[in-house]
PDB file of C-alpha atoms and ligand atoms in Angstrom:
ATOM      1  CA  MET A   1       4.065  -9.333  30.307  1.00 45.00           C
ATOM      2  CA  CYS A   2       6.344  -7.505  31.170  1.00 52.00           C
ATOM      3  CA  ASP A   3       8.347  -6.169  28.543  1.00 53.00           C
ATOM      4  CA  ILE A   4      11.821  -7.697  29.810  1.00 53.00           C
ATOM      5  CA  CYS A   5      10.088 -11.117  30.184  1.00 50.00           C
ATOM      6  CA  VAL A   6       8.944 -10.982  26.646  1.00 48.00           C
ATOM      7  CA  ILE A   7      12.219 -10.510  25.184  1.00 52.00           C
ATOM      8  CA  ASN A   8      13.467 -13.090  27.557  1.00 50.00           C
ATOM      9  CA  SER A   9      10.387 -15.467  26.615  1.00 51.00           C
ATOM     10  CA  VAL A  10      11.210 -14.665  22.924  1.00 49.00           C
ATOM     11  CA  LYS A  11      15.053 -16.107  23.671  1.00 48.00           C
ATOM     12  CA  ASP A  12      13.856 -18.879  25.122  1.00 51.00           C
ATOM     13  CA  ARG A  13      12.124 -19.865  22.191  1.00 49.00           C
ATOM     14  CA  MET A  14      14.450 -19.450  19.317  1.00 49.00           C
ATOM     15  CA  LEU A  15      17.654 -20.724  21.436  1.00 46.00           C
ATOM     16  CA  SER A  16      14.726 -23.976  21.786  1.00 48.00           C
ATOM     17  CA  ARG A  17      14.151 -23.738  18.002  1.00 44.00           C
ATOM     18  CA  ARG A  18      17.644 -23.700  17.325  1.00 45.00           C
ATOM     19  CA  ALA A  19      18.109 -26.839  19.166  1.00 45.00           C
ATOM     20  CA  PHE A  20      15.112 -28.410  17.413  1.00 40.00           C
ATOM     21  CA  PHE A  21      16.424 -27.373  13.932  1.00 41.00           C
ATOM     22  CA  ALA A  22      20.267 -29.014  15.227  1.00 45.00           C
ATOM     23  CA  SER A  23      18.309 -32.581  16.217  1.00 44.00           C
ATOM     24  CA  ALA A  24      16.162 -32.438  13.226  1.00 42.00           C
ATOM     25  CA  ALA A  25      17.083 -35.874  10.881  1.00 42.00           C
ATOM     26  CA  ALA A  26      18.081 -35.376   7.022  1.00 41.00           C
ATOM     27  CA  ALA A  27      14.832 -37.011   6.281  1.00 40.00           C
ATOM     28  CA  THR A  28      12.447 -33.885   8.158  1.00 42.00           C
ATOM     29  CA  ALA A  29      14.623 -31.253   6.541  1.00 42.00           C
ATOM     30  CA  GLY A  30      12.222 -30.720   3.474  1.00 41.00           C
ATOM     31  CA  ALA A  31       8.731 -30.363   6.160  1.00 41.00           C
ATOM     32  CA  ALA A  32      11.148 -27.636   8.291  1.00 40.00           C
ATOM     33  CA  ALA A  33      11.935 -25.628   5.882  1.00 39.00           C
ATOM     34  CA  LEU A  34       7.854 -25.521   4.713  1.00 38.00           C
ATOM     35  CA  ALA A  35       7.708 -24.535   8.072  1.00 40.00           C
ATOM     36  CA  THR A  36       9.646 -21.972   7.924  1.00 41.00           C
ATOM     37  CA  GLY A  37       8.806 -20.282   4.860  1.00 40.00           C
ATOM     38  CA  ALA A  38      11.188 -22.268   2.557  1.00 40.00           C
ATOM     39  CA  THR A  39       8.781 -21.954  -0.559  1.00 42.00           C
ATOM     40  CA  THR A  40      10.038 -18.663  -1.885  1.00 45.00           C
ATOM     41  CA  PRO A  41      12.238 -19.945  -4.385  1.00 47.00           C
ATOM     42  CA  ALA A  42       9.006 -20.681  -6.668  1.00 41.00           C
ATOM     43  CA  MET A  43       8.187 -17.340  -7.022  1.00 52.00           C
ATOM     44  CA  ALA A  44      12.882 -16.205  -7.161  1.00 49.00           C
ATOM     45  CA  ALA A  45      13.239 -18.120 -10.771  1.00 54.00           C
ATOM     46  CA  GLY A  46      10.152 -15.933 -12.060  1.00 72.00           C
ATOM     47  CA  HIS A  47      11.468 -12.801 -10.722  1.00 80.00           C
ATOM     48  CA  GLY A  48      15.217 -11.453 -10.528  1.00 84.00           C
ATOM     49  CA  GLY A  49      14.759  -8.615  -7.750  1.00 94.00           C
ATOM     50  CA  VAL A  50      12.151  -6.905  -5.512  1.00 96.00           C
ATOM     51  CA  VAL A  51      11.934  -3.256  -5.197  1.00 97.00           C
ATOM     52  CA  ASP A  52      10.928  -1.344  -1.949  1.00 98.00           C
ATOM     53  CA  MET A  53       7.127   0.312  -3.351  1.00 98.00           C
ATOM     54  CA  THR A  54       7.304   2.439   0.078  1.00 98.00           C
ATOM     55  CA  HIS A  55       7.718   6.218   1.137  1.00 98.00           C
ATOM     56  CA  VAL A  56       9.300   6.113   4.688  1.00 98.00           C
ATOM     57  CA  LEU A  57       6.584   7.136   6.609  1.00 97.00           C
ATOM     58  CA  ASP A  58       7.068  10.161   9.701  1.00 97.00           C
ATOM     59  CA  ALA A  59       5.382  12.779  11.146  1.00 97.00           C
ATOM     60  CA  ASP A  60       6.361  14.931   8.441  1.00 96.00           C
ATOM     61  CA  PHE A  61       4.775  13.202   5.574  1.00 97.00           C
ATOM     62  CA  PRO A  62       1.956  15.385   3.655  1.00 97.00           C
ATOM     63  CA  THR A  63      -1.841  13.674   4.533  1.00 97.00           C
ATOM     64  CA  TYR A  64      -4.741  13.856   2.433  1.00 97.00           C
ATOM     65  CA  PHE A  65      -6.689  16.481   5.673  1.00 96.00           C
ATOM     66  CA  GLY A  66      -3.298  18.565   5.864  1.00 95.00           C
ATOM     67  CA  VAL A  67      -2.571  18.052   9.533  1.00 96.00           C
ATOM     68  CA  PRO A  68       0.103  14.988  11.282  1.00 96.00           C
ATOM     69  CA  GLY A  69      -1.041  11.979  10.618  1.00 98.00           C
ATOM     70  CA  PHE A  70       1.731   9.592  12.175  1.00 98.00           C
ATOM     71  CA  GLU A  71       3.492  10.172  16.054  1.00 98.00           C
ATOM     72  CA  ALA A  72       5.836   8.268  17.920  1.00 98.00           C
ATOM     73  CA  THR A  73       6.899   8.451  21.057  1.00 98.00           C
ATOM     74  CA  GLN A  74       9.929   6.681  23.025  1.00 98.00           C
ATOM     75  CA  ALA A  75       8.860   4.583  25.580  1.00 98.00           C
ATOM     76  CA  PHE A  76      11.891   3.117  26.420  1.00 98.00           C
ATOM     77  CA  ASN A  77      15.628   4.270  24.936  1.00 98.00           C
ATOM     78  CA  PHE A  78      18.051   1.985  25.446  1.00 98.00           C
ATOM     79  CA  LYS A  79      20.591   4.017  27.265  1.00 98.00           C
ATOM     80  CA  GLU A  80      17.811   3.454  30.549  1.00 98.00           C
ATOM     81  CA  SER A  81      15.991   0.763  29.862  1.00 98.00           C
ATOM     82  CA  GLY A  82      18.433  -1.628  27.457  1.00 98.00           C
ATOM     83  CA  PHE A  83      16.452  -1.454  24.851  1.00 98.00           C
ATOM     84  CA  ASN A  84      14.193   1.112  22.345  1.00 98.00           C
ATOM     85  CA  LEU A  85      10.863   0.931  22.010  1.00 98.00           C
ATOM     86  CA  PHE A  86       8.017   3.514  20.687  1.00 98.00           C
ATOM     87  CA  ASN A  87       3.983   3.943  21.209  1.00 98.00           C
ATOM     88  CA  LEU A  88       2.889   5.027  17.568  1.00 98.00           C
ATOM     89  CA  ALA A  89      -0.327   6.910  16.669  1.00 98.00           C
ATOM     90  CA  ILE A  90      -1.823   6.709  13.263  1.00 97.00           C
ATOM     91  CA  ASN A  91      -3.781   7.939  10.983  1.00 98.00           C
ATOM     92  CA  GLU A  92      -4.552   5.203   9.073  1.00 98.00           C
ATOM     93  CA  HIS A  93      -4.684   6.984   6.216  1.00 98.00           C
ATOM     94  CA  THR A  94      -0.986   8.233   6.239  1.00 98.00           C
ATOM     95  CA  GLY A  95       2.234   7.013   4.553  1.00 98.00           C
ATOM     96  CA  THR A  96       1.948   4.417   1.282  1.00 98.00           C
ATOM     97  CA  HIS A  97      -1.198   2.823   2.688  1.00 98.00           C
ATOM     98  CA  ILE A  98      -3.913   0.801   2.478  1.00 98.00           C
ATOM     99  CA  ASP A  99      -7.264   1.712   1.609  1.00 98.00           C
ATOM    100  CA  ALA A 100      -9.749  -0.867   2.672  1.00 98.00           C
ATOM    101  CA  PRO A 101     -13.810  -2.118   1.570  1.00 98.00           C
ATOM    102  CA  LEU A 102     -14.820  -0.825   4.164  1.00 98.00           C
ATOM    103  CA  HIS A 103     -13.126   2.775   4.180  1.00 98.00           C
ATOM    104  CA  PHE A 104     -15.834   3.667   2.038  1.00 98.00           C
ATOM    105  CA  SER A 105     -18.850   1.540   2.401  1.00 98.00           C
ATOM    106  CA  ALA A 106     -21.057   0.849   5.199  1.00 97.00           C
ATOM    107  CA  ASP A 107     -20.310  -3.415   5.709  1.00 96.00           C
ATOM    108  CA  GLY A 108     -17.122  -3.925   3.476  1.00 97.00           C
ATOM    109  CA  GLN A 109     -13.991  -5.760   4.317  1.00 98.00           C
ATOM    110  CA  SER A 110     -11.830  -4.589   7.574  1.00 98.00           C
ATOM    111  CA  VAL A 111      -8.139  -4.013   6.349  1.00 98.00           C
ATOM    112  CA  ASP A 112      -7.893  -7.529   8.614  1.00 98.00           C
ATOM    113  CA  GLU A 113     -10.790  -9.037   6.452  1.00 98.00           C
ATOM    114  CA  ILE A 114      -9.600  -9.072   3.085  1.00 98.00           C
ATOM    115  CA  PRO A 115      -7.833 -11.538   1.211  1.00 97.00           C
ATOM    116  CA  VAL A 116      -4.277 -12.899   1.504  1.00 97.00           C
ATOM    117  CA  SER A 117      -4.781 -14.203  -2.195  1.00 96.00           C
ATOM    118  CA  ASN A 118      -5.886 -10.689  -3.263  1.00 98.00           C
ATOM    119  CA  LEU A 119      -2.646  -8.891  -1.174  1.00 98.00           C
ATOM    120  CA  VAL A 120       0.047 -10.506  -3.409  1.00 97.00           C
ATOM    121  CA  CYS A 121      -0.945  -9.135  -7.081  1.00 96.00           C
ATOM    122  CA  PRO A 122       0.260  -8.892 -10.974  1.00 97.00           C
ATOM    123  CA  LEU A 123       1.828  -5.556 -11.093  1.00 98.00           C
ATOM    124  CA  ALA A 124       0.025  -3.439 -13.975  1.00 98.00           C
ATOM    125  CA  VAL A 125       1.462   0.038 -14.702  1.00 98.00           C
ATOM    126  CA  ILE A 126      -0.327   3.039 -16.442  1.00 98.00           C
ATOM    127  CA  ASP A 127       1.848   6.056 -16.696  1.00 98.00           C
ATOM    128  CA  ILE A 128       0.238   9.200 -17.428  1.00 98.00           C
ATOM    129  CA  ALA A 129       3.063  11.330 -15.837  1.00 98.00           C
ATOM    130  CA  ALA A 130       3.381  13.301 -19.704  1.00 98.00           C
ATOM    131  CA  LYS A 131       0.125  14.055 -18.826  1.00 98.00           C
ATOM    132  CA  ALA A 132       0.363  14.870 -15.648  1.00 98.00           C
ATOM    133  CA  ALA A 133       3.039  17.176 -16.311  1.00 98.00           C
ATOM    134  CA  GLU A 134       1.148  19.253 -17.835  1.00 98.00           C
ATOM    135  CA  ASN A 135      -2.407  19.193 -16.284  1.00 98.00           C
ATOM    136  CA  ALA A 136      -2.053  17.756 -12.275  1.00 98.00           C
ATOM    137  CA  ASP A 137      -5.893  17.131 -12.653  1.00 98.00           C
ATOM    138  CA  ALA A 138      -4.843  14.498 -14.479  1.00 98.00           C
ATOM    139  CA  GLN A 139      -7.077  11.362 -14.821  1.00 98.00           C
ATOM    140  CA  VAL A 140      -6.707   7.806 -15.863  1.00 98.00           C
ATOM    141  CA  THR A 141      -9.443   7.099 -18.794  1.00 98.00           C
ATOM    142  CA  PRO A 142     -11.113   3.853 -20.198  1.00 98.00           C
ATOM    143  CA  ASP A 143      -8.886   4.896 -23.168  1.00 98.00           C
ATOM    144  CA  ASP A 144      -5.438   4.683 -20.669  1.00 98.00           C
ATOM    145  CA  ILE A 145      -6.808   1.245 -19.951  1.00 98.00           C
ATOM    146  CA  LYS A 146      -6.953   0.180 -23.436  1.00 98.00           C
ATOM    147  CA  ALA A 147      -3.842   1.725 -24.779  1.00 98.00           C
ATOM    148  CA  TRP A 148      -1.945  -1.130 -22.054  1.00 98.00           C
ATOM    149  CA  THR A 149      -4.110  -3.297 -23.195  1.00 98.00           C
ATOM    150  CA  ASP A 150      -2.981  -2.361 -25.955  1.00 98.00           C
ATOM    151  CA  ALA A 151       0.030  -3.077 -25.491  1.00 98.00           C
ATOM    152  CA  ASN A 152       0.517  -6.049 -22.934  1.00 97.00           C
ATOM    153  CA  GLY A 153      -2.239  -7.678 -23.429  1.00 97.00           C
ATOM    154  CA  PRO A 154      -5.118  -8.259 -21.588  1.00 97.00           C
ATOM    155  CA  ILE A 155      -5.793  -7.085 -17.486  1.00 97.00           C
ATOM    156  CA  PRO A 156      -4.689 -10.936 -15.353  1.00 96.00           C
ATOM    157  CA  ASP A 157      -7.325 -11.628 -12.974  1.00 97.00           C
ATOM    158  CA  GLY A 158      -6.182 -10.442  -9.253  1.00 97.00           C
ATOM    159  CA  ALA A 159      -4.043  -7.515 -10.565  1.00 98.00           C
ATOM    160  CA  CYS A 160      -3.590  -4.087  -9.456  1.00 98.00           C
ATOM    161  CA  ILE A 161      -3.834  -1.258 -11.781  1.00 98.00           C
ATOM    162  CA  ALA A 162      -1.172   1.350 -10.932  1.00 98.00           C
ATOM    163  CA  MET A 163      -1.146   5.271 -11.680  1.00 98.00           C
ATOM    164  CA  HIS A 164       2.603   5.996 -12.225  1.00 98.00           C
ATOM    165  CA  SER A 165       2.011   9.898 -12.598  1.00 98.00           C
ATOM    166  CA  GLY A 166       5.727  10.871 -12.381  1.00 98.00           C
ATOM    167  CA  TRP A 167       3.922  12.462  -8.313  1.00 98.00           C
ATOM    168  CA  ALA A 168       5.715  10.720  -6.067  1.00 98.00           C
ATOM    169  CA  PRO A 169       9.420  12.616  -5.701  1.00 98.00           C
ATOM    170  CA  LYS A 170       7.099  15.809  -4.764  1.00 98.00           C
ATOM    171  CA  VAL A 171       6.713  13.974  -1.446  1.00 97.00           C
ATOM    172  CA  GLY A 172       8.628  16.148  -0.147  1.00 92.00           C
ATOM    173  CA  SER A 173       7.361  19.372  -1.216  1.00 96.00           C
ATOM    174  CA  GLU A 174       4.342  21.344  -1.409  1.00 96.00           C
ATOM    175  CA  GLY A 175       3.892  20.582  -4.988  1.00 97.00           C
ATOM    176  CA  PHE A 176       2.483  16.557  -2.949  1.00 98.00           C
ATOM    177  CA  ARG A 177      -0.435  18.246  -1.776  1.00 98.00           C
ATOM    178  CA  ASN A 178      -0.594  21.197  -3.793  1.00 98.00           C
ATOM    179  CA  VAL A 179      -2.909  23.497  -3.013  1.00 97.00           C
ATOM    180  CA  GLY A 180      -4.304  25.869  -5.263  1.00 97.00           C
ATOM    181  CA  ALA A 181      -5.757  29.207  -5.045  1.00 96.00           C
ATOM    182  CA  ASP A 182      -9.452  27.847  -5.019  1.00 96.00           C
ATOM    183  CA  GLU A 183      -7.969  25.884  -1.961  1.00 95.00           C
ATOM    184  CA  ALA A 184      -8.434  23.043  -3.693  1.00 97.00           C
ATOM    185  CA  MET A 185      -5.488  20.292  -3.667  1.00 98.00           C
ATOM    186  CA  HIS A 186      -4.573  18.931  -7.625  1.00 98.00           C
ATOM    187  CA  PHE A 187      -2.999  15.982  -8.433  1.00 98.00           C
ATOM    188  CA  PRO A 188      -3.813  13.310 -10.637  1.00 98.00           C
ATOM    189  CA  GLY A 189      -5.752   9.847  -9.704  1.00 98.00           C
ATOM    190  CA  PHE A 190      -8.387   7.349 -11.368  1.00 98.00           C
ATOM    191  CA  HIS A 191     -11.570   8.915 -13.462  1.00 98.00           C
ATOM    192  CA  VAL A 192     -14.397   6.946 -12.312  1.00 98.00           C
ATOM    193  CA  GLU A 193     -14.909   5.202 -15.575  1.00 98.00           C
ATOM    194  CA  ALA A 194     -12.352   3.947 -15.915  1.00 98.00           C
ATOM    195  CA  ALA A 195     -12.543   1.863 -12.241  1.00 98.00           C
ATOM    196  CA  LYS A 196     -16.142   1.098 -13.826  1.00 98.00           C
ATOM    197  CA  MET A 197     -14.386  -0.140 -17.004  1.00 98.00           C
ATOM    198  CA  LEU A 198     -12.172  -1.958 -14.918  1.00 98.00           C
ATOM    199  CA  MET A 199     -14.512  -3.753 -12.829  1.00 98.00           C
ATOM    200  CA  GLU A 200     -17.089  -4.654 -15.554  1.00 97.00           C
ATOM    201  CA  ASP A 201     -13.938  -5.809 -17.838  1.00 96.00           C
ATOM    202  CA  THR A 202     -11.736  -8.049 -15.570  1.00 97.00           C
ATOM    203  CA  GLY A 203     -10.744  -9.815 -12.263  1.00 97.00           C
ATOM    204  CA  ALA A 204      -8.462  -6.752 -11.120  1.00 98.00           C
ATOM    205  CA  VAL A 205      -9.003  -6.326  -7.321  1.00 98.00           C
ATOM    206  CA  ALA A 206      -7.136  -3.555  -6.397  1.00 98.00           C
ATOM    207  CA  LEU A 207      -6.059   0.277  -7.545  1.00 98.00           C
ATOM    208  CA  ALA A 208      -2.885   2.223  -6.173  1.00 98.00           C
ATOM    209  CA  VAL A 209      -1.674   5.364  -6.990  1.00 98.00           C
ATOM    210  CA  ASP A 210       1.271   7.264  -6.532  1.00 98.00           C
ATOM    211  CA  THR A 211      -0.595  10.213  -4.873  1.00 98.00           C
ATOM    212  CA  LEU A 212      -2.783  11.189  -1.203  1.00 98.00           C
ATOM    213  CA  SER A 213      -6.019  10.246  -3.104  1.00 98.00           C
ATOM    214  CA  LEU A 214      -7.973   7.263  -5.544  1.00 98.00           C
ATOM    215  CA  ASP A 215      -9.498  10.040  -6.606  1.00 98.00           C
ATOM    216  CA  HIS A 216      -7.976  13.062  -8.223  1.00 98.00           C
ATOM    217  CA  GLY A 217      -6.721  16.275  -5.856  1.00 98.00           C
ATOM    218  CA  PRO A 218     -10.227  18.834  -6.601  1.00 97.00           C
ATOM    219  CA  SER A 219     -12.978  15.653  -6.540  1.00 97.00           C
ATOM    220  CA  ALA A 220     -15.818  16.601  -4.461  1.00 95.00           C
ATOM    221  CA  ASP A 221     -17.847  13.604  -5.034  1.00 97.00           C
ATOM    222  CA  PHE A 222     -14.852  10.429  -3.912  1.00 98.00           C
ATOM    223  CA  ALA A 223     -17.172   8.677  -6.980  1.00 98.00           C
ATOM    224  CA  THR A 224     -13.872   6.325  -7.726  1.00 98.00           C
ATOM    225  CA  HIS A 225     -14.185   5.681  -4.104  1.00 98.00           C
ATOM    226  CA  TYR A 226     -17.116   5.351  -3.762  1.00 98.00           C
ATOM    227  CA  ALA A 227     -17.779   3.684  -6.893  1.00 98.00           C
ATOM    228  CA  TRP A 228     -14.287   0.336  -6.306  1.00 98.00           C
ATOM    229  CA  LEU A 229     -14.579   0.174  -2.612  1.00 98.00           C
ATOM    230  CA  PRO A 230     -17.317  -1.620  -1.687  1.00 98.00           C
ATOM    231  CA  THR A 231     -17.307  -4.029  -4.457  1.00 98.00           C
ATOM    232  CA  ASN A 232     -14.619  -5.804  -1.651  1.00 98.00           C
ATOM    233  CA  ARG A 233     -11.847  -4.452  -3.896  1.00 98.00           C
ATOM    234  CA  TYR A 234      -9.317  -2.352  -2.039  1.00 98.00           C
ATOM    235  CA  GLY A 235      -6.508   0.702  -2.867  1.00 98.00           C
ATOM    236  CA  ILE A 236      -3.237   1.486  -1.897  1.00 98.00           C
ATOM    237  CA  GLU A 237      -1.719   5.568  -2.181  1.00 98.00           C
ATOM    238  CA  ASN A 238       1.481   6.543  -1.734  1.00 98.00           C
ATOM    239  CA  LEU A 239       2.947   4.420  -3.747  1.00 98.00           C
ATOM    240  CA  THR A 240       6.193   4.732  -4.735  1.00 98.00           C
ATOM    241  CA  GLY A 241       8.716   2.701  -6.613  1.00 98.00           C
ATOM    242  CA  LEU A 242       6.545   2.831 -10.312  1.00 98.00           C
ATOM    243  CA  ASP A 243       9.516   4.273 -11.867  1.00 98.00           C
ATOM    244  CA  LYS A 244      11.579   0.705 -10.958  1.00 97.00           C
ATOM    245  CA  VAL A 245       8.737  -1.106 -11.928  1.00 97.00           C
ATOM    246  CA  PRO A 246       7.763  -3.024 -15.522  1.00 97.00           C
ATOM    247  CA  ALA A 247       4.482  -2.157 -17.361  1.00 98.00           C
ATOM    248  CA  ALA A 248       3.635  -5.650 -16.907  1.00 97.00           C
ATOM    249  CA  GLY A 249       4.834  -8.539 -15.198  1.00 96.00           C
ATOM    250  CA  ALA A 250       5.790  -7.993 -11.879  1.00 96.00           C
ATOM    251  CA  THR A 251       4.180  -8.740  -8.673  1.00 97.00           C
ATOM    252  CA  LEU A 252       2.965  -6.823  -6.251  1.00 98.00           C
ATOM    253  CA  VAL A 253       3.105  -8.265  -2.623  1.00 98.00           C
ATOM    254  CA  VAL A 254       1.116  -6.533  -0.070  1.00 98.00           C
ATOM    255  CA  GLY A 255       2.207  -6.583   3.301  1.00 98.00           C
ATOM    256  CA  ALA A 256      -1.633  -4.609   4.832  1.00 98.00           C
ATOM    257  CA  PRO A 257      -1.864  -4.349   8.704  1.00 97.00           C
ATOM    258  CA  ASN A 258      -4.671  -6.609  10.098  1.00 97.00           C
ATOM    259  CA  HIS A 259      -5.819  -4.850  12.691  1.00 98.00           C
ATOM    260  CA  ARG A 260      -9.391  -5.695  13.836  1.00 98.00           C
ATOM    261  CA  GLY A 261     -11.822  -3.846  11.860  1.00 98.00           C
ATOM    262  CA  GLY A 262      -9.593  -1.069  10.293  1.00 98.00           C
ATOM    263  CA  SER A 263     -10.300   0.720   7.534  1.00 98.00           C
ATOM    264  CA  GLY A 264      -7.137   0.883   5.725  1.00 98.00           C
ATOM    265  CA  GLY A 265      -3.467   1.696   7.974  1.00 98.00           C
ATOM    266  CA  PRO A 266       0.323   2.154   6.410  1.00 98.00           C
ATOM    267  CA  ALA A 267       1.594  -1.522   4.546  1.00 98.00           C
ATOM    268  CA  ARG A 268       4.714  -3.139   3.460  1.00 98.00           C
ATOM    269  CA  ILE A 269       4.696  -2.865   0.014  1.00 98.00           C
ATOM    270  CA  PHE A 270       7.197  -4.422  -2.698  1.00 97.00           C
ATOM    271  CA  ALA A 271       7.457  -5.724  -6.895  1.00 97.00           C
ATOM    272  CA  MET A 272       8.823  -8.219  -7.232  1.00 96.00           C
ATOM    273  CA  VAL A 273      10.353  -8.260 -11.023  1.00 95.00           C
TER     274      VAL A 273
HETATM  275 ZN1  LIG B   1      -6.464   6.232   2.586  1.00 89.90          ZN
END
């Protein structure tokens, strides 16, 4: 179907939906509300606001491999065609994105196979910004997790555990990748023992970091990736907004992509606070 045909067909469907709702009897209003997803008051009742946890993605966004991971090519422009449309070329692990279990396993869940129930998560924020300011290679350790549970209680089932290292504001600078004289990158991540503790002692489903990798920058063995992802838990990298959410009590909504067989991909992520 041509692009203009798609637009016309969508318009037709919108018009017929409007006609349907205009003529619907009041008795069906409840069912119609359910059908359009207007069930959010239950969530709104428990949360006062929403925080965007997603960096804007463009061709300049720093990547693990140091080469551009995103390219947008304009295929149609408004002046000539009456509408704008871009073709995208994206490395899955660019910008604020998901690491699906398949990223570091032979047969783990691909991004389209992550259960949606795992994509709406109680958010636990572990703040290591003070030690990360002293040491770029800082890691979330079992002691950091214990300090969180001492202050906030047990890690909730289905939680996403996020490292707040203070790295997000560096995204427009060389300091985000932070390549040293040793040619290794230097940024914080999760220590593998912290990941194992969460796997053994909690029902957490996701790790999130505000840096380029679940493992800290100098890691050569990706121990945390290899421990966490093959258990069909997933990861989030390059998260932002962690300074705007509480240590406990927020709900993370992870808008993961669902391209078939994908190892991950850019996601739009919100926190209900
Ligand atoms: Zn990734």
